[in-house]
PDB file of C-alpha atoms in Angstrom:
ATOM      1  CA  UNK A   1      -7.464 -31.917   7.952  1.00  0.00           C
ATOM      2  CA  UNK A   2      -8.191 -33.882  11.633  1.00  0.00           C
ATOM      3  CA  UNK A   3     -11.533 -34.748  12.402  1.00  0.00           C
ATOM      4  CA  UNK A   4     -13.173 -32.942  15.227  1.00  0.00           C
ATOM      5  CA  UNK A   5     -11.933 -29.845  13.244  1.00  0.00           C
ATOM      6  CA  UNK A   6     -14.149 -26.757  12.570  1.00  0.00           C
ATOM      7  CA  UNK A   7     -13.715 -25.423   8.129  1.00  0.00           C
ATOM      8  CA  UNK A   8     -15.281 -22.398   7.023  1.00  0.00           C
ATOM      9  CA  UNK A   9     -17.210 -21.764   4.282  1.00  0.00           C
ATOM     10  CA  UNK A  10     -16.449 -18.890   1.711  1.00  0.00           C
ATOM     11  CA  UNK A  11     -18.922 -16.927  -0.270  1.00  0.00           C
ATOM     12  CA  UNK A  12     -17.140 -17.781  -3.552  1.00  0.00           C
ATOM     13  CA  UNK A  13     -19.051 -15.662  -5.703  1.00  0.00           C
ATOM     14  CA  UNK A  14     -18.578 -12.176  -3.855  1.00  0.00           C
ATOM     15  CA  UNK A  15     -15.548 -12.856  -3.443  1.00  0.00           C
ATOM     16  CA  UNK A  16     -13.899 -13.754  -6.943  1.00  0.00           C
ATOM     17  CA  UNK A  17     -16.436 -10.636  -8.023  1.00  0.00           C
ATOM     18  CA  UNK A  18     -14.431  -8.573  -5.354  1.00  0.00           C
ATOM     19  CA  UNK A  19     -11.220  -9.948  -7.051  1.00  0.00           C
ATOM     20  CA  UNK A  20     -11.890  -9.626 -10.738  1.00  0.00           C
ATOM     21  CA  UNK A  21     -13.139  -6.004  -9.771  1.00  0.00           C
ATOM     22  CA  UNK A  22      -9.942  -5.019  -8.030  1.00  0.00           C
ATOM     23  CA  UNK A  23      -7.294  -6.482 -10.308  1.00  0.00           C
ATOM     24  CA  UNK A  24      -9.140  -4.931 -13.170  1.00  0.00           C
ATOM     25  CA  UNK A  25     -10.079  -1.752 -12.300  1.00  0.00           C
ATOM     26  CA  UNK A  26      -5.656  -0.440 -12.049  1.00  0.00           C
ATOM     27  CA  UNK A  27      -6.240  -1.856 -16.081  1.00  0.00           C
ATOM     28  CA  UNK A  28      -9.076   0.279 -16.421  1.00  0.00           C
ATOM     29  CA  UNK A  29      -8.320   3.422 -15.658  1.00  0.00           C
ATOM     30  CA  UNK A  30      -4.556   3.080 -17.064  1.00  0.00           C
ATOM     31  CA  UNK A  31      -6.283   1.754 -20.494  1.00  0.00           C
ATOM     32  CA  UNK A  32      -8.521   4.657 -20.402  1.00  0.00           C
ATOM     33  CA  UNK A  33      -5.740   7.285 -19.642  1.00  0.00           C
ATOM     34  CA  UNK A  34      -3.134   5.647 -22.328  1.00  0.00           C
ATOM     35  CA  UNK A  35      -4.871   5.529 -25.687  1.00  0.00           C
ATOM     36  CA  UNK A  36      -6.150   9.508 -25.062  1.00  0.00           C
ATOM     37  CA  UNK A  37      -2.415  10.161 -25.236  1.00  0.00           C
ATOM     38  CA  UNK A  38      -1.384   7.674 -27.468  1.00  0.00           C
ATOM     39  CA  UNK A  39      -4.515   8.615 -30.593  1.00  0.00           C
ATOM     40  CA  UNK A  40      -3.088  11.843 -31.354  1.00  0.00           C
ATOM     41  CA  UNK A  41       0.195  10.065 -32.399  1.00  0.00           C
ATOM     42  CA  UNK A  42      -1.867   8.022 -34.152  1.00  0.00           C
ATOM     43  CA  UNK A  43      -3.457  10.601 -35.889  1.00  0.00           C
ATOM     44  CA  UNK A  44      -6.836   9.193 -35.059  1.00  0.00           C
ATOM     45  CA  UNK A  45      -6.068   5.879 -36.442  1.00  0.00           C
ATOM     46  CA  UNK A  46      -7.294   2.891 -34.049  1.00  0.00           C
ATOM     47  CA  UNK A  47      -5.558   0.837 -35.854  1.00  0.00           C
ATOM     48  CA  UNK A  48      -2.490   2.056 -34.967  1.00  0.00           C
ATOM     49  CA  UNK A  49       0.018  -0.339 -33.575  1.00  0.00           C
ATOM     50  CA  UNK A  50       0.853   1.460 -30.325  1.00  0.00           C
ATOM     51  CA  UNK A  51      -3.233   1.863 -29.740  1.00  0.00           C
ATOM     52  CA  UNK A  52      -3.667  -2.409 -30.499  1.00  0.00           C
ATOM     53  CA  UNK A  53      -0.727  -2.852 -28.256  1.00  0.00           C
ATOM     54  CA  UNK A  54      -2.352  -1.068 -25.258  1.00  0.00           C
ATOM     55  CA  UNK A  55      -5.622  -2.497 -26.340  1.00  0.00           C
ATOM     56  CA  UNK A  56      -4.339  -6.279 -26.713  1.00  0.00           C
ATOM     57  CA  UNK A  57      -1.977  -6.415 -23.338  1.00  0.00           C
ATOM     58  CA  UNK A  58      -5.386  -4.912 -21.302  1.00  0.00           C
ATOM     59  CA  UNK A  59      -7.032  -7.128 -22.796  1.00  0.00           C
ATOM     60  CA  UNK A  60      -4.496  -9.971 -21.782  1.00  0.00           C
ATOM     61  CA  UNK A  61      -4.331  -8.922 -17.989  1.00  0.00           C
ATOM     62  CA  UNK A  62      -8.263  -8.958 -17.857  1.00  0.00           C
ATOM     63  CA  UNK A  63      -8.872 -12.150 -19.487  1.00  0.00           C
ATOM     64  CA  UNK A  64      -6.223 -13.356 -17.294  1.00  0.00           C
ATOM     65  CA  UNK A  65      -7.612 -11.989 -14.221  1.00  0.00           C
ATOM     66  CA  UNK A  66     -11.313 -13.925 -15.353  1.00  0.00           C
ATOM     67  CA  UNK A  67      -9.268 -16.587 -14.508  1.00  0.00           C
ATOM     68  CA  UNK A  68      -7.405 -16.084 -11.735  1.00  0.00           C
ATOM     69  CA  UNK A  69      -9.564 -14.695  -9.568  1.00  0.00           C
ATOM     70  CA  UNK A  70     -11.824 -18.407  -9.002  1.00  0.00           C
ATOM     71  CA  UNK A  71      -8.778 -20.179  -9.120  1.00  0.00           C
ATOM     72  CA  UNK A  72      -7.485 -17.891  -5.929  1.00  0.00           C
ATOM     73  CA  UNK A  73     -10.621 -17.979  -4.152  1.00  0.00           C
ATOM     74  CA  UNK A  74     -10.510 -21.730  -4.457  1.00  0.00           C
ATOM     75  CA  UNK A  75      -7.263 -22.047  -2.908  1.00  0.00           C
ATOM     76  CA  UNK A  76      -8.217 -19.983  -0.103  1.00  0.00           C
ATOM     77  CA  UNK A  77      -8.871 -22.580   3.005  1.00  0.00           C
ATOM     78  CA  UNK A  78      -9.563 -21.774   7.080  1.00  0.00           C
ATOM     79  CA  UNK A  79     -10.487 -24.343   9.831  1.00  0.00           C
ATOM     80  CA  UNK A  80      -9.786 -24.233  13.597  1.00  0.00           C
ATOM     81  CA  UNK A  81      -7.839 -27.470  14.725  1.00  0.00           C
ATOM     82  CA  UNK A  82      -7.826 -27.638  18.185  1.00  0.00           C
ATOM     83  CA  UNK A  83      -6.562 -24.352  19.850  1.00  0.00           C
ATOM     84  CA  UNK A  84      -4.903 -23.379  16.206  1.00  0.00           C
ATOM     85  CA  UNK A  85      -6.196 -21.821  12.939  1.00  0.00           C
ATOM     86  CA  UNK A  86      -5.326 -22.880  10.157  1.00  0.00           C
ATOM     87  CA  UNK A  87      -4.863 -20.781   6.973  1.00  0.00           C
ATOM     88  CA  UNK A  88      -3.817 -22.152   3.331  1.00  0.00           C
ATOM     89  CA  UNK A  89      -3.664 -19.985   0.235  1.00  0.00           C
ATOM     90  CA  UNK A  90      -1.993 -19.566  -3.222  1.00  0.00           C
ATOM     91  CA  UNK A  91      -2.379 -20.999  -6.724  1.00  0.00           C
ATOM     92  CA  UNK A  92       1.201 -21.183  -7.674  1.00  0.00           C
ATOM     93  CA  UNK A  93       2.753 -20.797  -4.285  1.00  0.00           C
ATOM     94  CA  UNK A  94       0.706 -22.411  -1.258  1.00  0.00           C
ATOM     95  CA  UNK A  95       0.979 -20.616   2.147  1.00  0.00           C
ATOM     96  CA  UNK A  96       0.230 -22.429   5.030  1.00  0.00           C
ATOM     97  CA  UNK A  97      -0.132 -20.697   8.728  1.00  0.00           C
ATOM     98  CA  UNK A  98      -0.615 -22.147  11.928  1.00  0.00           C
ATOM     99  CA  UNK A  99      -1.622 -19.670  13.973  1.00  0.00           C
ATOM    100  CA  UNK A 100      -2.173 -20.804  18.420  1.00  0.00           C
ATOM    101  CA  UNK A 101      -5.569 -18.862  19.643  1.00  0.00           C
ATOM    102  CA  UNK A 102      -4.167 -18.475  23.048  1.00  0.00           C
ATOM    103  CA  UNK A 103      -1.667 -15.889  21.125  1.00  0.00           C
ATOM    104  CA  UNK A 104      -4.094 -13.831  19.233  1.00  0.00           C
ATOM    105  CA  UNK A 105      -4.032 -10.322  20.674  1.00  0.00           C
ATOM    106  CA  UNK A 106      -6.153  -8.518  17.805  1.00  0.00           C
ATOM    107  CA  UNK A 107      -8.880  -9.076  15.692  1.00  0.00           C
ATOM    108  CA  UNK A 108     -10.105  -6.695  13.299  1.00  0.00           C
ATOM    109  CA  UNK A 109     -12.815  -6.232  10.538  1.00  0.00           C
ATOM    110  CA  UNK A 110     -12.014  -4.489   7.278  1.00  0.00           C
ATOM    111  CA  UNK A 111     -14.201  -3.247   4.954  1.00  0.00           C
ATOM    112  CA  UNK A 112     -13.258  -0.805   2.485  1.00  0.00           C
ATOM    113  CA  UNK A 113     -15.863   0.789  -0.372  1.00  0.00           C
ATOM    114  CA  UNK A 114     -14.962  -2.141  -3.045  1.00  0.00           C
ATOM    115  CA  UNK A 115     -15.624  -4.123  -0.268  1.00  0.00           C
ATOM    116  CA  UNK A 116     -18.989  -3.081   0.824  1.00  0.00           C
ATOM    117  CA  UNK A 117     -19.955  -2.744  -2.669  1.00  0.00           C
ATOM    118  CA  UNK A 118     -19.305  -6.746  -3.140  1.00  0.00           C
ATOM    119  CA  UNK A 119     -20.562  -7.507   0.632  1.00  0.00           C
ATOM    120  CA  UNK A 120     -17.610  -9.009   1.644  1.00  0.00           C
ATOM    121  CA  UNK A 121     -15.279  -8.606   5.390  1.00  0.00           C
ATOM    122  CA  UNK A 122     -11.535  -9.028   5.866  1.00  0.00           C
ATOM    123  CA  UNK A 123     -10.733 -10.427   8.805  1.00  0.00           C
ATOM    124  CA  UNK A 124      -7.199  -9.295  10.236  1.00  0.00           C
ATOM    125  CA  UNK A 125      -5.500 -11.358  12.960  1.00  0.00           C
ATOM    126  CA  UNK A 126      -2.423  -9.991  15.292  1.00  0.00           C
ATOM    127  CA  UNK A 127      -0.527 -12.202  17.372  1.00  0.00           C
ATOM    128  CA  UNK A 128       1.631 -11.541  20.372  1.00  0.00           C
ATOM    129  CA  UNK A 129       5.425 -10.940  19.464  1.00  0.00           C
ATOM    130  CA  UNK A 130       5.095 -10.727  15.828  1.00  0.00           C
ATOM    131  CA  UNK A 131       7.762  -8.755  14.613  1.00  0.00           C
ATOM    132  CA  UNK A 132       5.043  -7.216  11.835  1.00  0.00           C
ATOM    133  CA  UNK A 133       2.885  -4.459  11.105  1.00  0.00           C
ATOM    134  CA  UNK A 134       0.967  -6.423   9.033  1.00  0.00           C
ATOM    135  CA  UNK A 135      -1.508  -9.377  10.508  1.00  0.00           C
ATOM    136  CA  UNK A 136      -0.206 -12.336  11.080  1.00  0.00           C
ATOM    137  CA  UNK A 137      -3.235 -14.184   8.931  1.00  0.00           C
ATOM    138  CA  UNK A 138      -5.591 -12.613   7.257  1.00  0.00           C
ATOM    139  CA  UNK A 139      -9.051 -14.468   6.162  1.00  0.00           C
ATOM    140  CA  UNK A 140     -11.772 -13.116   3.741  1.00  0.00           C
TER     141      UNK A 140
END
């Protein structure tokens, strides 16, 4: 990063609580659906070796996603340099975007209910002659 640039700051904690919440919660709900139709199979046994299997890969995906989530949030960076932001992101895969401010078109605010229930915005940028539906950057 150039001096004379501008960084923002990220509310860590919301946001790896918005994470952990989000990548869980598909676990959840599959976990709690699966082992209703899985039990009578088992004859009521929970120690049945289809109900530990469901039990120990959510269990896997959760733990995982304790982890993940700060390690994400961590990689996420903005700053303005110049006339362009800048936007890096990924664990295993960094993505970097330079995006010129004279060719923003759109900005937009997102909030959806997880979102309001952590406090947290996304922040949806749209650039003149992107090919995309989707914003060109994107920063929580």
């Amino acid at each position: 990063m150039i001096d004379g640039s501008t960084q923002f700051d990220i509310e860590s904690s919301r946001l790896i609580r918005y994470f952990r919440i989000r990548w869980s919660l598909p676990v959840a709900i599959v976990y709690s659906l699966v082992p209703l139709s899985v039990l009578p199979a088992a004859n009521g046994n929970v120690f049945h070796p289809a109900v530990l299997a469901v039990t120990a890969i959510a269990a896997i995906i959760v733990i995982s996603t304790l982890i993940t989530a700060p390690l994400y949030v961590r990689s996420l960076r903005y700053w303005i340099e110049g006339t362009t932001l800048r936007i890096e992101q990924g664990i295993l895969v960094r993505r970097s975007k330079a995006i010129p401010l004279d060719r923003v078109t759109d900005v937009e605010l997102v909030q959806g209910p997880l979102m309001r229930v952590c406090g947290i915005w996304l922040l949806q940028i749209q650039t003149a002659g992107s090919p995309q539906q989707s914003p060109e950057g994107t920063i929580w």
